[in-house]
Short mmCIF file of C-alpha atoms in Angstrom, two decimals:
data_model
loop_
_atom_site.label_atom_id
_atom_site.label_comp_id
_atom_site.label_asym_id
_atom_site.label_seq_id
_atom_site.Cartn_x
_atom_site.Cartn_y
_atom_site.Cartn_z
CA UNK A 18 82.63 93.36 65.49
CA UNK A 19 83.88 96.84 64.62
CA UNK A 20 81.73 98.62 62.13
CA UNK A 21 81.94 102.20 60.93
CA UNK A 22 78.83 103.27 59.03
CA UNK A 23 79.06 106.53 57.01
CA UNK A 24 81.08 108.22 59.71
CA UNK A 25 81.75 111.92 59.55
CA UNK A 26 83.84 113.79 62.09
CA UNK A 27 84.04 117.53 62.11
CA UNK A 28 86.07 119.70 64.47
CA UNK A 29 85.00 123.25 65.17
CA UNK A 30 88.39 124.70 64.21
CA UNK A 31 90.07 122.32 61.79
CA UNK A 32 86.96 121.30 59.89
CA UNK A 33 86.08 117.92 58.45
CA UNK A 34 88.51 115.19 59.61
CA UNK A 35 86.53 112.20 58.33
CA UNK A 36 84.17 112.00 55.39
CA UNK A 37 81.76 109.15 54.93
CA UNK A 38 84.08 106.48 56.34
CA UNK A 39 82.68 102.95 56.35
CA UNK A 40 84.37 99.62 56.96
CA UNK A 41 83.85 96.45 58.90
CA UNK A 42 86.57 94.68 60.88
CA UNK A 43 85.68 91.11 61.78
CA UNK A 44 86.56 89.07 64.81
CA UNK A 45 90.23 88.05 64.78
CA UNK A 46 90.96 90.05 61.62
CA UNK A 47 94.15 92.03 61.01
CA UNK A 48 94.09 95.30 59.06
CA UNK A 49 96.53 98.08 58.35
CA UNK A 50 95.12 101.57 58.38
CA UNK A 51 97.40 103.61 56.14
CA UNK A 52 97.61 107.14 54.80
CA UNK A 53 99.76 110.26 55.21
CA UNK A 54 99.73 112.20 58.47
CA UNK A 55 96.55 114.15 58.84
CA UNK A 56 94.57 111.65 56.77
CA UNK A 57 92.40 110.78 59.78
CA UNK A 58 93.96 107.49 61.00
CA UNK A 59 94.19 108.54 64.63
CA UNK A 60 90.68 109.97 64.50
CA UNK A 61 89.35 106.60 63.38
CA UNK A 62 91.10 104.89 66.30
CA UNK A 63 89.84 107.48 68.77
CA UNK A 64 86.30 107.00 67.50
CA UNK A 65 86.55 103.23 67.95
CA UNK A 66 87.91 103.79 71.45
CA UNK A 67 84.97 106.17 72.05
CA UNK A 68 87.31 108.95 73.08
CA UNK A 69 85.22 110.93 70.63
CA UNK A 70 81.83 110.54 69.00
CA UNK A 71 81.18 110.90 65.28
CA UNK A 72 79.49 114.10 64.05
CA UNK A 73 77.36 111.89 61.85
CA UNK A 74 77.09 108.18 61.15
CA UNK A 75 77.66 105.39 63.62
CA UNK A 76 80.54 103.50 65.18
CA UNK A 77 79.73 100.03 66.49
CA UNK A 78 82.20 98.17 68.66
CA UNK A 79 81.54 94.76 70.15
CA UNK A 80 77.85 95.38 70.73
CA UNK A 81 78.19 99.05 71.71
CA UNK A 82 76.98 101.83 69.45
CA UNK A 83 78.26 105.39 69.43
CA UNK A 84 74.69 106.54 68.84
CA UNK A 85 73.23 105.00 71.99
CA UNK A 86 76.18 104.66 74.30
CA UNK A 87 76.17 106.47 77.65
CA UNK A 88 79.30 107.97 79.11
CA UNK A 89 79.18 105.51 81.98
CA UNK A 90 79.32 102.56 79.55
CA UNK A 91 82.66 103.69 78.11
CA UNK A 92 84.88 102.04 80.78
CA UNK A 93 83.30 98.67 80.01
CA UNK A 94 83.95 99.13 76.30
CA UNK A 95 87.56 100.12 76.96
CA UNK A 96 88.13 96.87 78.77
CA UNK A 97 87.38 95.08 75.51
CA UNK A 98 89.47 97.38 73.32
CA UNK A 99 93.24 97.58 73.96
CA UNK A 100 95.17 100.56 72.65
CA UNK A 101 98.84 101.37 72.14
CA UNK A 102 100.48 104.56 70.92
CA UNK A 103 103.64 105.72 69.25
CA UNK A 104 104.85 107.36 72.48
CA UNK A 105 103.98 104.36 74.73
CA UNK A 106 102.27 106.41 77.47
CA UNK A 107 103.87 104.65 80.40
CA UNK A 108 104.07 106.21 83.87
CA UNK A 109 107.72 107.13 84.26
CA UNK A 110 107.70 107.01 88.05
CA UNK A 111 106.61 103.38 88.13
CA UNK A 112 108.37 100.20 87.13
CA UNK A 113 107.25 97.99 84.26
CA UNK A 114 105.41 95.70 86.67
CA UNK A 115 103.88 98.66 88.53
CA UNK A 116 102.63 100.14 85.27
CA UNK A 117 100.74 96.91 84.65
CA UNK A 118 99.48 96.47 88.19
CA UNK A 119 98.29 100.10 88.19
CA UNK A 120 96.26 99.46 85.05
CA UNK A 121 94.80 96.29 86.53
CA UNK A 122 93.99 97.91 89.83
CA UNK A 123 92.29 101.01 88.42
CA UNK A 124 90.17 98.97 86.04
CA UNK A 125 88.72 96.87 88.81
CA UNK A 126 90.87 93.72 89.04
CA UNK A 127 90.81 91.84 92.34
CA UNK A 128 93.87 92.73 94.41
CA UNK A 129 94.79 89.12 95.03
CA UNK A 130 94.89 88.36 91.30
CA UNK A 131 97.05 91.27 90.24
CA UNK A 132 100.52 89.91 90.98
CA UNK A 133 100.04 86.67 89.09
CA UNK A 134 98.45 88.39 86.11
CA UNK A 135 101.28 90.93 85.89
CA UNK A 136 103.83 88.09 85.79
CA UNK A 137 101.92 86.27 83.07
CA UNK A 138 101.58 89.45 81.00
CA UNK A 139 105.27 90.25 81.32
CA UNK A 140 106.11 86.70 80.21
CA UNK A 141 103.70 87.02 77.30
CA UNK A 142 105.57 90.05 75.93
CA UNK A 143 108.98 88.51 76.71
CA UNK A 144 109.97 90.89 79.50
CA UNK A 145 109.64 88.79 82.65
CA UNK A 146 113.21 89.65 83.54
CA UNK A 147 112.64 93.42 83.31
CA UNK A 148 109.75 93.66 85.77
CA UNK A 149 111.59 96.03 88.12
CA UNK A 150 112.92 98.39 85.45
CA UNK A 151 111.60 101.94 85.08
CA UNK A 152 110.54 103.08 81.59
CA UNK A 153 113.67 105.22 81.23
CA UNK A 154 115.79 102.12 81.81
CA UNK A 155 114.02 100.23 79.03
CA UNK A 156 114.67 100.47 75.29
CA UNK A 157 111.96 101.86 73.04
CA UNK A 158 111.02 98.36 71.91
CA UNK A 159 110.78 97.16 75.50
CA UNK A 160 108.63 100.14 76.47
CA UNK A 161 106.25 99.39 73.62
CA UNK A 162 106.05 95.76 74.76
CA UNK A 163 105.07 96.91 78.23
CA UNK A 164 102.45 99.20 76.68
CA UNK A 165 101.13 96.22 74.73
CA UNK A 166 101.03 94.08 77.84
CA UNK A 167 98.98 96.86 79.42
CA UNK A 168 96.62 96.89 76.43
CA UNK A 169 96.12 93.14 76.89
CA UNK A 170 95.23 93.13 80.60
CA UNK A 171 91.55 92.48 79.92
CA UNK A 172 91.99 90.06 76.98
CA UNK A 173 90.53 92.58 74.53
CA UNK A 174 88.64 91.57 71.44
CA UNK A 175 90.62 94.11 69.44
CA UNK A 176 93.97 95.84 69.72
CA UNK A 177 94.17 99.36 68.28
CA UNK A 178 97.73 100.39 67.51
CA UNK A 179 98.49 103.98 66.55
CA UNK A 180 101.88 104.01 64.80
CA UNK A 181 103.23 101.55 67.36
CA UNK A 182 106.66 101.34 65.70
CA UNK A 183 106.89 105.03 64.84
CA UNK A 184 109.60 105.65 67.44
CA UNK A 185 111.49 102.37 67.04
CA UNK A 186 114.51 101.29 65.05
CA UNK A 187 114.37 98.50 62.50
CA UNK A 188 115.17 95.65 64.88
CA UNK A 189 112.88 96.79 67.67
CA UNK A 190 110.13 97.38 65.12
CA UNK A 191 110.36 93.85 63.89
CA UNK A 192 110.18 92.49 67.42
CA UNK A 193 107.12 94.59 68.23
CA UNK A 194 105.40 93.67 64.99
CA UNK A 195 106.06 89.97 65.61
CA UNK A 196 104.44 90.39 69.00
CA UNK A 197 101.41 92.09 67.41
CA UNK A 198 101.08 89.18 65.00
CA UNK A 199 101.31 86.73 67.92
CA UNK A 200 98.53 88.58 69.67
CA UNK A 201 96.46 88.47 66.49
CA UNK A 202 97.04 84.78 65.95
CA UNK A 203 95.69 84.08 69.42
CA UNK A 204 92.35 85.52 68.29
CA UNK A 205 92.54 89.26 69.01
CA UNK A 206 91.64 91.46 66.06
CA UNK A 207 94.19 94.17 65.24
CA UNK A 208 93.73 97.53 63.60
CA UNK A 209 97.12 99.14 63.13
CA UNK A 210 97.56 102.69 61.89
CA UNK A 211 100.88 103.23 60.15
CA UNK A 212 102.49 105.31 57.45
CA UNK A 213 105.24 102.72 57.00
CA UNK A 214 104.38 101.48 53.50
CA UNK A 215 107.49 99.32 53.43
CA UNK A 216 106.05 97.26 56.28
CA UNK A 217 102.66 97.01 54.60
CA UNK A 218 104.28 95.82 51.38
CA UNK A 219 106.36 93.23 53.23
CA UNK A 220 103.25 91.71 54.81
CA UNK A 221 101.08 91.90 51.76
CA UNK A 222 98.69 89.18 52.92
CA UNK A 223 96.95 91.51 55.37
CA UNK A 224 94.01 93.73 54.69
CA UNK A 225 94.82 97.38 53.96
CA UNK A 226 92.46 100.32 54.42
CA UNK A 227 93.83 103.57 53.04
CA UNK A 228 92.65 106.99 54.12
CA UNK A 229 93.31 110.22 52.32
CA UNK A 230 92.02 113.58 53.47
CA UNK A 231 89.52 111.89 55.74
CA UNK A 232 88.01 109.49 53.23
CA UNK A 233 88.61 105.80 52.55
CA UNK A 234 90.26 105.72 49.12
CA UNK A 235 91.21 102.03 49.13
CA UNK A 236 90.12 98.94 51.01
CA UNK A 237 91.85 95.75 49.87
CA UNK A 238 88.85 93.69 50.94
CA UNK A 239 86.51 95.69 48.73
CA UNK A 240 89.07 95.70 45.88
CA UNK A 241 89.37 91.90 46.12
CA UNK A 242 85.64 91.48 46.02
CA UNK A 243 85.35 93.65 42.93
CA UNK A 244 88.17 91.97 41.02
CA UNK B 12 85.92 103.64 100.83
CA UNK B 13 88.03 101.34 98.67
CA UNK B 14 91.67 100.81 99.45
CA UNK B 15 92.86 102.50 96.25
CA UNK B 16 91.10 105.83 97.00
CA UNK B 17 92.48 106.06 100.51
CA UNK B 18 96.00 105.14 99.41
CA UNK B 19 95.94 107.60 96.51
CA UNK B 20 94.56 110.43 98.65
CA UNK B 21 97.26 109.85 101.24
CA UNK B 22 99.86 109.61 98.47
CA UNK B 23 98.67 112.98 97.14
CA UNK B 24 99.56 114.60 100.47
CA UNK B 25 102.90 112.81 100.48
CA UNK B 26 103.72 113.82 96.91
CA UNK B 27 102.98 117.51 97.43
CA UNK B 28 103.05 118.19 101.17
CA UNK B 29 103.78 121.89 100.58
CA UNK B 30 100.70 122.35 98.43
CA UNK B 31 98.49 120.38 100.81
CA UNK B 32 99.79 122.35 103.80
CA UNK B 33 99.36 125.64 101.97
CA UNK B 34 95.76 124.98 101.07
CA UNK B 35 94.87 123.56 104.49
CA UNK B 36 96.45 126.64 106.09
CA UNK B 37 94.61 129.03 103.77
CA UNK B 38 91.34 127.30 104.51
CA UNK B 39 92.21 127.25 108.19
CA UNK B 40 92.83 131.01 108.16
CA UNK B 41 89.65 131.87 106.33
CA UNK B 42 87.72 129.61 108.70
CA UNK B 43 89.56 131.22 111.59
CA UNK B 44 88.15 134.59 110.60
CA UNK B 45 84.78 132.92 110.50
CA UNK B 46 85.36 131.25 113.87
CA UNK B 47 86.39 134.51 115.50
CA UNK B 48 83.32 136.17 114.14
CA UNK B 49 81.24 133.24 115.31
CA UNK B 50 82.72 133.66 118.77
CA UNK B 51 81.85 137.36 118.84
CA UNK B 52 78.37 136.75 117.45
CA UNK B 53 77.74 134.00 119.95
CA UNK B 54 78.84 136.14 122.89
CA UNK B 55 76.84 139.14 121.74
CA UNK B 56 73.89 136.81 121.43
CA UNK B 57 74.41 135.42 124.92
CA UNK B 58 74.60 138.94 126.32
CA UNK B 59 71.53 140.12 124.45
CA UNK B 60 69.59 137.09 125.63
CA UNK B 61 70.56 138.01 129.17
CA UNK B 62 69.21 141.49 128.65
CA UNK B 63 66.16 140.15 126.91
CA UNK B 64 65.30 138.01 129.91
CA UNK B 65 64.84 141.23 131.76
CA UNK B 66 62.28 142.47 129.27
CA UNK B 67 59.08 142.76 131.23
CA UNK B 68 55.86 144.65 131.21
CA UNK B 69 54.92 146.53 134.38
CA UNK B 70 51.28 147.40 135.01
CA UNK B 71 50.73 150.06 137.72
CA UNK B 72 47.51 149.59 139.61
CA UNK B 73 45.00 152.09 140.96
CA UNK B 74 45.05 152.50 144.74
CA UNK B 75 41.40 151.51 145.03
CA UNK B 76 41.84 148.04 143.48
CA UNK B 77 40.21 145.32 145.58
CA UNK B 78 41.83 142.03 146.51
CA UNK B 79 39.35 140.16 144.29
CA UNK B 80 40.10 142.41 141.33
CA UNK B 81 43.83 141.93 141.84
CA UNK B 82 43.31 138.19 141.94
CA UNK B 83 41.25 138.31 138.75
CA UNK B 84 43.84 140.42 136.94
CA UNK B 85 46.72 138.16 137.92
CA UNK B 86 44.86 135.02 136.87
CA UNK B 87 43.83 136.56 133.55
CA UNK B 88 47.33 137.73 132.71
CA UNK B 89 48.86 134.42 133.69
CA UNK B 90 46.63 132.68 131.15
CA UNK B 91 48.00 134.79 128.24
CA UNK B 92 50.02 132.52 125.92
CA UNK B 93 52.86 135.06 125.86
CA UNK B 94 53.23 135.24 129.62
CA UNK B 95 55.76 133.24 131.58
CA UNK B 96 55.11 134.60 135.04
CA UNK B 97 53.40 137.36 137.02
CA UNK B 98 54.75 138.98 140.12
CA UNK B 99 52.73 141.30 142.39
CA UNK B 100 54.49 144.24 143.99
CA UNK B 101 52.44 145.91 146.73
CA UNK B 102 52.64 149.61 147.64
CA UNK B 103 54.71 148.68 150.65
CA UNK B 104 57.15 146.57 148.62
CA UNK B 105 57.42 149.34 146.03
CA UNK B 106 58.44 151.78 148.75
CA UNK B 107 60.92 149.33 150.24
CA UNK B 108 62.48 148.67 146.82
CA UNK B 109 62.70 152.37 146.12
CA UNK B 110 64.42 153.01 149.41
CA UNK B 111 66.90 150.22 148.75
CA UNK B 112 67.65 151.17 145.18
CA UNK B 113 67.64 154.95 145.56
CA UNK B 114 69.68 155.51 148.69
CA UNK B 115 70.07 159.24 148.00
CA UNK B 116 66.35 159.72 148.41
CA UNK B 117 65.96 157.52 151.48
CA UNK B 118 65.37 160.52 153.73
CA UNK B 119 62.80 161.98 151.41
CA UNK B 120 60.87 158.69 151.44
CA UNK B 121 61.10 158.37 155.23
CA UNK B 122 59.68 161.85 155.75
CA UNK B 123 56.61 161.14 153.64
CA UNK B 124 53.36 160.73 155.53
CA UNK B 125 51.68 158.94 152.66
CA UNK B 126 53.15 156.30 150.38
CA UNK B 127 52.90 157.83 146.85
CA UNK B 128 54.12 154.73 145.01
CA UNK B 129 51.50 152.58 143.29
CA UNK B 130 51.24 148.82 143.59
CA UNK B 131 52.04 146.98 140.38
CA UNK B 132 52.30 143.62 138.71
CA UNK B 133 55.45 142.68 136.80
CA UNK B 134 54.86 140.41 133.83
CA UNK B 135 57.67 138.25 132.41
CA UNK B 136 57.25 137.03 128.86
CA UNK B 137 58.16 133.70 127.37
CA UNK B 138 61.41 133.72 125.29
CA UNK B 139 59.55 133.47 121.97
CA UNK B 140 57.46 136.54 122.78
CA UNK B 141 60.14 139.06 123.69
CA UNK B 142 59.97 140.79 120.32
CA UNK B 143 58.62 144.36 120.08
CA UNK B 144 55.23 143.39 118.63
CA UNK B 145 54.40 140.81 121.29
CA UNK B 146 55.53 143.05 124.13
CA UNK B 147 53.38 145.86 122.87
CA UNK B 148 50.39 143.57 122.29
CA UNK B 149 50.53 142.30 125.87
CA UNK B 150 50.95 145.82 127.23
CA UNK B 151 47.94 147.09 125.27
CA UNK B 152 45.78 144.22 126.47
CA UNK B 153 46.62 144.84 130.10
CA UNK B 154 45.97 148.56 129.73
CA UNK B 155 42.34 147.73 128.94
CA UNK B 156 41.64 146.64 132.52
CA UNK B 157 39.90 149.59 134.33
CA UNK B 158 41.89 149.20 137.53
CA UNK B 159 45.20 149.42 135.71
CA UNK B 160 46.48 152.98 135.95
CA UNK B 161 49.37 152.76 133.49
CA UNK B 162 51.47 150.17 131.62
CA UNK B 163 55.18 150.56 131.05
CA UNK B 164 57.77 148.59 129.11
CA UNK B 165 61.19 149.57 127.73
CA UNK B 166 59.97 150.19 124.23
CA UNK B 167 63.22 151.57 122.77
CA UNK B 168 65.17 148.89 124.54
CA UNK B 169 63.12 146.08 123.17
CA UNK B 170 63.34 147.55 119.67
CA UNK B 171 67.08 148.02 119.87
CA UNK B 172 67.89 144.57 121.18
CA UNK B 173 65.77 143.02 118.54
CA UNK B 174 67.46 145.02 115.77
CA UNK B 175 70.93 144.24 117.11
CA UNK B 176 70.27 140.53 117.03
CA UNK B 177 68.86 140.69 113.54
CA UNK B 178 71.86 142.73 112.34
CA UNK B 179 74.28 140.29 113.98
CA UNK B 180 72.61 137.38 112.24
CA UNK B 181 72.74 139.09 108.84
CA UNK B 182 76.41 140.08 109.16
CA UNK B 183 77.29 136.57 110.29
CA UNK B 184 75.48 135.08 107.30
CA UNK B 185 77.17 137.42 104.79
CA UNK B 186 80.65 136.89 106.21
CA UNK B 187 80.02 133.18 106.42
CA UNK B 188 79.11 132.97 102.75
CA UNK B 189 82.08 135.16 101.72
CA UNK B 190 84.63 133.04 103.56
CA UNK B 191 83.01 129.82 102.45
CA UNK B 192 83.49 130.99 98.85
CA UNK B 193 87.14 131.79 99.59
CA UNK B 194 87.62 128.29 101.01
CA UNK B 195 85.89 126.71 98.00
CA UNK B 196 88.15 128.62 95.59
CA UNK B 197 91.27 127.58 97.49
CA UNK B 198 90.34 123.91 97.62
CA UNK B 199 89.20 123.99 94.00
CA UNK B 200 92.58 125.38 92.93
CA UNK B 201 94.43 122.76 94.94
CA UNK B 202 92.44 119.96 93.39
CA UNK B 203 92.85 121.44 89.91
CA UNK B 204 96.61 121.49 90.41
CA UNK B 205 96.52 117.92 91.69
CA UNK B 206 94.52 116.88 88.63
CA UNK B 207 97.02 118.60 86.32
CA UNK B 208 99.96 117.02 88.13
CA UNK B 209 98.41 113.60 87.62
CA UNK B 210 97.27 114.18 84.07
CA UNK B 211 99.16 111.21 82.65
CA UNK B 212 97.78 108.85 85.28
CA UNK B 213 94.25 110.02 84.60
CA UNK B 214 94.69 109.56 80.84
CA UNK B 215 95.95 106.03 81.41
CA UNK B 216 93.13 105.27 83.84
CA UNK B 217 90.66 106.33 81.18
CA UNK B 218 92.57 104.36 78.57
CA UNK B 219 92.38 101.06 80.42
CA UNK B 220 88.74 101.48 81.43
CA UNK B 221 88.69 102.94 84.94
CA UNK B 222 85.26 104.32 85.80
CA UNK B 223 84.67 108.03 86.41
CA UNK B 224 83.84 107.34 90.04
CA UNK B 225 87.04 105.43 90.54
CA UNK B 226 89.10 108.29 89.08
CA UNK B 227 87.23 110.91 91.11
CA UNK B 228 87.17 109.28 94.53
CA UNK B 229 90.80 109.91 95.56
CA UNK B 230 90.48 113.58 94.61
CA UNK B 231 87.19 113.94 96.48
CA UNK B 232 88.71 112.31 99.54
CA UNK B 233 91.71 114.62 99.24
CA UNK B 234 89.43 117.66 99.16
CA UNK B 235 87.42 116.37 102.11
CA UNK B 236 90.54 115.76 104.21
CA UNK B 237 92.03 119.14 103.26
CA UNK B 238 88.83 120.88 104.32
CA UNK B 239 88.69 118.88 107.53
CA UNK B 240 92.31 119.71 108.41
CA UNK B 241 91.59 123.37 107.64
CA UNK B 242 88.54 123.21 109.91
CA UNK B 243 90.52 121.70 112.79
CA UNK B 244 93.26 124.30 112.33
CA UNK B 245 90.67 127.07 112.44
CA UNK B 246 89.19 125.54 115.59
CA UNK B 247 92.60 125.52 117.30
CA UNK B 248 93.31 129.13 116.25
CA UNK B 249 89.89 130.31 117.37
CA UNK B 250 90.29 128.58 120.71
CA UNK B 251 93.69 130.24 121.07
CA UNK B 252 92.14 133.63 120.39
CA UNK B 253 89.43 132.86 122.94
CA UNK B 254 92.02 131.98 125.58
CA UNK B 255 93.95 135.20 124.94
CA UNK B 256 90.90 137.47 125.10
CA UNK B 257 88.97 135.68 127.83
CA UNK B 258 90.26 136.62 131.23
CA UNK B 259 92.50 139.44 130.02
CA UNK B 260 90.10 141.78 128.19
CA UNK B 261 86.55 140.61 128.68
CA UNK B 262 84.81 137.45 129.74
CA UNK B 263 84.01 135.35 126.73
CA UNK B 264 81.98 132.19 126.58
CA UNK B 265 83.39 129.39 124.40
CA UNK B 266 81.25 128.17 121.53
CA UNK B 267 78.82 125.29 122.06
CA UNK B 268 80.23 121.96 120.86
CA UNK B 269 77.50 121.70 118.21
CA UNK B 270 78.90 124.86 116.61
CA UNK B 271 82.51 123.69 116.67
CA UNK B 272 81.77 120.17 115.45
CA UNK B 273 79.49 121.64 112.78
CA UNK B 274 82.24 124.06 111.73
CA UNK B 275 84.86 121.35 111.28
CA UNK B 276 82.44 119.12 109.43
CA UNK B 277 81.40 122.06 107.25
CA UNK B 278 85.09 122.45 106.38
CA UNK B 279 85.22 118.85 105.20
CA UNK B 280 81.98 119.14 103.22
CA UNK B 281 83.16 122.37 101.65
CA UNK B 282 86.34 120.56 100.59
CA UNK B 283 84.27 117.80 99.07
CA UNK B 284 82.09 120.29 97.24
CA UNK B 285 85.05 122.29 95.95
CA UNK B 286 86.92 119.28 94.61
CA UNK B 287 83.72 117.92 93.12
CA UNK B 288 83.13 121.07 91.11
CA UNK B 289 86.82 121.37 90.14
CA UNK B 290 86.72 117.78 88.89
CA UNK B 291 83.53 118.23 86.93
CA UNK B 292 85.09 121.05 84.98
CA UNK B 293 88.48 119.40 84.64
CA UNK B 294 88.21 115.68 84.13
CA UNK B 295 85.90 115.92 81.16
CA UNK B 296 88.76 117.12 78.95
CA UNK B 297 90.56 113.81 79.39
CA UNK B 298 88.39 111.65 77.21
#
């Protein structure tokens, strides 16, 4: 479903960010993408989201290929790939519900459907009671839940999470991670970039892909196959 | 136009009314300069056309021309494609005109025993043939007739009017382009600022899969409306200037409605163009 085939990414100024990265994430799978900052985790996520194209190699996502994809196809891809970030990226001048209805509206939802869908999404992330709150009135954990609800508006096949708990305390982190696992168990694949090795160790049943200096240095799936 | 675009474009004016007003005013002022110049150009043109209508070729006839020859000449000249009308002035009429127009010499004319003025035909040309070349061509043709004594036309006049109109057209075109560029830069800057102010929204729109067209439309509409408002403002200012000048200094004709409507619409289209180019350069950076 997501396949990176010998992907290289080079930036004019900072040089090679990814070197020969290949992996395959299947439908409904959960994988941690780990590595120190600057290892290329965010670059991988951006490539899957088609915010950037590889310098060499190919990124395939749900039937789309980075090699053949036109710019005008990108919106359709993005409706199948949800994404959340460490800093939430919510619009501060809109309430939680308005943040969701904005996302629905701009991505082509029918106006009559929006209200009901926003309510369902808020309930799904456990924040039905906070619909009218502005981001600044919400805790970090609550803001990330709203961001996740926004990532889920189109029932994506995969959720990309870039250090989603990076700004959260222990308790909020656990809540957000539980929500991510819920989302995964309902069939959405998850690729979660993190440098929180403690978390990865605690949930040792999940696949781990480790990047270092732009290259995959460990993939638990490959390691399992070899051993 | 979808509901979202209209609402967002209106919201843009509500969010930054100062900026919107500033750019509409700047566009209005630069269009006002253009409008004033248009007014002057139009009036000069009207005046020159009036003078041009009087461009005619006069062929003076020999005294011994027969009635049949006169008839032949008039019919021939009338059939020229350049000629609108032919008017015969007899010796008697020439004398009467002279006495009316030159009162100081009335006594001199009265004392004459013989009428020295020749008969003539006055030839009016069609509007398309009042340029120097056509006038001269017609004059030369008529001069070929043996019973035509002499052919006169205001050569310097015709040349000068023609040059004036050409100059006016060129100056109008240059000024028009210059102020159109000014308006484009102003609207482009406004839209760029609007894009920057709504950076986060645009990033999120891209993130959740809004199409390029969807993201662009509100900005394009905003540019179009700004240009249109600027155009209307310029129209009002130009009309004001017309009212002040007309009646107090000189008589001015107001512009034809095709010009004014075209000007306002051009403002809107310019706004559309400016925001389109500002967007092309600016939105790409938000992947």
